[in-house]
Short mmCIF file of C-alpha atoms in Angstrom, two decimals:
data_model
loop_
_atom_site.label_atom_id
_atom_site.label_comp_id
_atom_site.label_asym_id
_atom_site.label_seq_id
_atom_site.Cartn_x
_atom_site.Cartn_y
_atom_site.Cartn_z
CA UNK A 24 36.01 33.96 14.45
CA UNK A 25 32.83 31.83 14.04
CA UNK A 26 32.29 31.55 17.83
CA UNK A 27 31.61 35.29 17.87
CA UNK A 28 28.43 34.71 15.86
CA UNK A 29 26.91 32.75 18.74
CA UNK A 30 26.92 35.88 20.86
CA UNK A 31 25.19 37.99 18.20
CA UNK A 32 21.56 38.90 18.69
CA UNK A 33 18.90 37.77 16.23
CA UNK A 34 18.68 41.21 14.68
CA UNK A 35 22.46 41.41 14.23
CA UNK A 36 22.39 38.04 12.49
CA UNK A 37 19.46 39.18 10.34
CA UNK A 38 21.42 42.26 9.28
CA UNK A 39 24.52 40.18 8.44
CA UNK A 40 22.32 37.79 6.49
CA UNK A 41 21.12 40.63 4.26
CA UNK A 42 24.83 41.31 3.60
CA UNK A 43 25.27 37.76 2.20
CA UNK A 44 27.11 36.56 5.31
CA UNK A 45 27.13 32.74 5.13
CA UNK A 46 28.34 32.33 8.70
CA UNK A 47 25.42 34.42 9.94
CA UNK A 48 23.12 32.12 7.95
CA UNK A 49 24.78 29.04 9.51
CA UNK A 50 24.28 30.49 13.00
CA UNK A 51 20.59 31.25 12.27
CA UNK A 52 20.22 27.67 11.00
CA UNK A 53 21.84 26.17 14.11
CA UNK A 54 19.89 28.43 16.42
CA UNK A 55 16.43 27.86 14.96
CA UNK A 56 16.46 24.51 13.14
CA UNK A 57 15.64 22.36 16.21
CA UNK A 58 12.81 24.61 17.43
CA UNK A 59 11.26 24.95 13.98
CA UNK A 60 11.54 21.19 13.40
CA UNK A 61 9.77 20.40 16.72
CA UNK A 62 7.06 22.94 15.88
CA UNK A 63 6.53 21.51 12.38
CA UNK A 64 6.70 17.90 13.56
CA UNK A 65 3.97 18.47 16.19
CA UNK A 66 1.70 20.07 13.63
CA UNK A 67 2.30 17.60 10.81
CA UNK A 68 2.70 14.38 12.85
CA UNK A 69 5.36 13.35 10.36
CA UNK A 70 9.09 13.81 11.01
CA UNK A 71 10.13 13.39 7.37
CA UNK A 72 7.58 15.94 6.20
CA UNK A 73 8.69 18.29 9.01
CA UNK A 74 12.37 17.96 7.96
CA UNK A 75 11.45 18.78 4.36
CA UNK A 76 9.40 21.80 5.38
CA UNK A 77 12.16 23.23 7.62
CA UNK A 78 14.81 22.52 4.97
CA UNK A 79 12.76 24.32 2.34
CA UNK A 80 12.26 27.22 4.71
CA UNK A 81 16.02 27.69 5.15
CA UNK A 82 16.65 27.34 1.43
CA UNK A 83 14.07 30.03 0.83
CA UNK A 84 15.59 32.19 3.61
CA UNK A 85 18.99 32.11 1.90
CA UNK A 86 17.53 32.81 -1.56
CA UNK A 87 15.44 35.73 -0.23
CA UNK A 88 18.03 36.96 2.29
CA UNK A 89 18.00 40.49 0.87
CA UNK A 90 14.27 40.75 1.72
CA UNK A 91 14.74 39.99 5.43
CA UNK A 92 14.03 42.99 7.69
CA UNK A 93 17.44 43.62 9.32
CA UNK A 94 15.90 45.21 12.42
CA UNK A 95 12.78 42.99 12.50
CA UNK A 96 12.01 40.11 14.81
CA UNK A 97 13.84 37.16 13.22
CA UNK A 98 12.19 34.42 15.30
CA UNK A 99 8.69 35.83 14.57
CA UNK A 100 9.61 35.98 10.88
CA UNK A 101 10.75 32.33 10.88
CA UNK A 102 7.74 31.07 12.85
CA UNK A 103 5.33 32.87 10.51
CA UNK A 104 7.17 31.39 7.53
CA UNK A 105 7.06 27.85 8.96
CA UNK A 106 3.38 28.21 9.87
CA UNK A 107 2.58 29.26 6.28
CA UNK A 108 4.52 26.32 4.92
CA UNK A 109 2.67 23.92 7.24
CA UNK A 110 -0.66 25.38 6.06
CA UNK A 111 0.50 24.90 2.45
CA UNK A 112 1.22 21.25 3.20
CA UNK A 113 -2.25 20.81 4.74
CA UNK A 114 -4.07 22.47 1.86
CA UNK A 115 -2.01 20.48 -0.63
CA UNK A 116 -2.85 17.26 1.22
CA UNK A 117 -6.53 18.20 1.26
CA UNK A 118 -6.50 18.79 -2.49
CA UNK A 119 -4.53 15.58 -3.01
CA UNK A 120 -6.88 13.56 -0.79
CA UNK A 121 -9.92 15.05 -2.49
CA UNK A 122 -8.44 14.14 -5.86
CA UNK A 123 -7.48 10.64 -4.74
CA UNK A 124 -10.93 10.09 -3.17
CA UNK A 125 -12.81 11.26 -6.24
CA UNK A 126 -10.51 9.25 -8.51
CA UNK A 127 -10.96 6.16 -6.33
CA UNK A 128 -14.73 6.58 -6.28
CA UNK A 129 -14.74 7.07 -10.06
CA UNK A 130 -12.57 3.97 -10.52
CA UNK A 131 -14.79 1.97 -8.14
CA UNK A 132 -17.94 2.98 -9.99
CA UNK A 133 -16.31 2.37 -13.34
CA UNK A 134 -15.03 -1.01 -12.18
CA UNK A 135 -18.43 -2.03 -10.83
CA UNK A 136 -20.12 -0.88 -14.01
CA UNK A 137 -17.58 -2.60 -16.27
CA UNK A 138 -17.67 -5.72 -14.14
CA UNK A 139 -21.47 -5.74 -14.26
CA UNK A 140 -21.53 -5.23 -18.04
CA UNK A 141 -18.99 -7.99 -18.59
CA UNK A 142 -20.95 -10.40 -16.41
CA UNK A 143 -24.22 -9.41 -18.04
CA UNK A 144 -22.70 -10.07 -21.47
CA UNK A 145 -21.31 -13.42 -20.31
CA UNK A 146 -24.67 -14.35 -18.81
CA UNK A 147 -26.55 -13.38 -21.98
CA UNK A 148 -24.12 -15.42 -24.10
CA UNK A 149 -24.55 -18.42 -21.78
CA UNK A 150 -28.35 -18.20 -21.96
CA UNK A 151 -28.27 -17.91 -25.77
CA UNK A 152 -25.96 -20.91 -25.95
CA UNK A 153 -28.30 -23.03 -23.83
CA UNK A 154 -31.39 -21.94 -25.78
CA UNK A 155 -29.59 -22.88 -29.02
CA UNK A 156 -28.87 -26.33 -27.54
CA UNK A 157 -32.59 -27.10 -27.02
CA UNK A 158 -34.26 -29.55 -29.43
CA UNK A 159 -35.30 -27.63 -32.62
CA UNK A 160 -39.10 -27.68 -32.13
CA UNK A 161 -38.82 -26.89 -28.42
CA UNK A 162 -36.40 -24.05 -29.21
CA UNK A 163 -38.77 -22.59 -31.80
CA UNK A 164 -41.71 -22.65 -29.37
CA UNK A 165 -39.61 -21.24 -26.56
CA UNK A 166 -38.25 -18.35 -28.68
CA UNK A 167 -41.77 -17.41 -29.82
CA UNK A 168 -43.02 -17.56 -26.23
CA UNK A 169 -40.22 -15.82 -24.35
CA UNK A 170 -38.55 -13.56 -26.87
CA UNK A 171 -41.47 -12.57 -29.06
CA UNK A 172 -43.89 -12.62 -26.13
CA UNK A 173 -46.51 -14.60 -28.03
CA UNK A 174 -49.26 -16.41 -26.13
CA UNK A 175 -49.59 -20.20 -26.16
CA UNK A 176 -52.70 -19.76 -28.29
CA UNK A 177 -50.87 -17.64 -30.90
CA UNK A 178 -47.95 -20.09 -31.05
CA UNK A 179 -50.30 -23.06 -31.38
CA UNK A 180 -52.10 -21.36 -34.27
CA UNK A 181 -48.82 -20.33 -35.96
CA UNK A 182 -47.20 -23.77 -35.73
CA UNK A 183 -50.36 -25.87 -36.11
CA UNK A 184 -50.03 -27.44 -32.65
CA UNK A 185 -52.37 -27.82 -29.70
CA UNK A 186 -52.09 -25.27 -26.87
CA UNK A 187 -51.29 -28.11 -24.47
CA UNK A 188 -48.30 -29.17 -26.57
CA UNK A 189 -47.01 -25.57 -26.61
CA UNK A 190 -47.48 -25.24 -22.86
CA UNK A 191 -45.71 -28.57 -22.20
CA UNK A 192 -42.78 -27.64 -24.49
CA UNK A 193 -42.32 -24.25 -22.80
CA UNK A 194 -42.36 -25.89 -19.36
CA UNK A 195 -39.81 -28.49 -20.44
CA UNK A 196 -37.56 -25.83 -21.97
CA UNK A 197 -37.63 -23.81 -18.73
CA UNK A 198 -36.83 -26.94 -16.71
CA UNK A 199 -33.83 -27.75 -18.97
CA UNK A 200 -32.53 -24.18 -18.81
CA UNK A 201 -32.93 -24.07 -15.04
CA UNK A 202 -30.89 -27.25 -14.59
CA UNK A 203 -28.18 -26.12 -17.01
CA UNK A 204 -27.89 -22.47 -16.04
CA UNK A 205 -28.28 -22.71 -12.30
CA UNK A 206 -30.92 -20.91 -10.29
CA UNK A 207 -29.28 -17.46 -10.17
CA UNK A 208 -28.77 -17.10 -13.93
CA UNK A 209 -32.18 -18.66 -14.59
CA UNK A 210 -33.94 -16.14 -12.31
CA UNK A 211 -31.97 -13.27 -13.85
CA UNK A 212 -33.02 -14.53 -17.27
CA UNK A 213 -36.68 -14.68 -16.24
CA UNK A 214 -36.49 -11.15 -14.85
CA UNK A 215 -34.88 -9.90 -18.05
CA UNK A 216 -37.48 -11.40 -20.39
CA UNK A 217 -40.31 -9.94 -18.30
CA UNK A 218 -38.89 -6.40 -18.37
#
């Protein structure tokens, strides 16, 4: 009985399909699956994706069998359907890629920013720690000079010291910080206090 279906034309099979004939559906599947798969695989460059697309097409064909034109061109109908599904895959991939790209770029920026902030905080804490470790008088002079931006003359007047003493203490403090903090952190610190 089933062998007879192989001799049916596409339009005969399409008509039987609209009549809920499962054997007609099976024959359509056997007749077109390979060709549609090759077509989809060439376009998508992905056999698994192609299999899924063709499988979905046949599922949809069975669900919408009553809508098939019984006297229409079955192969043209199937090729149009597969082409539309392939285009759907492409547009979905585009949207997905766009989303992934923008998410990645956002995450990269966020990571860089967070990383920078963390390091900046760590660096600031390290500098504060080293300033706190300076001898008391030197620390006082240094804080007035670098944090309050006072001149050597102003500091000398405020603390009752000679300008030379202030200048020497500031130089010594910078030398100590440079040796303890390393050149990179020291330079970053200098840039920061001059901003």
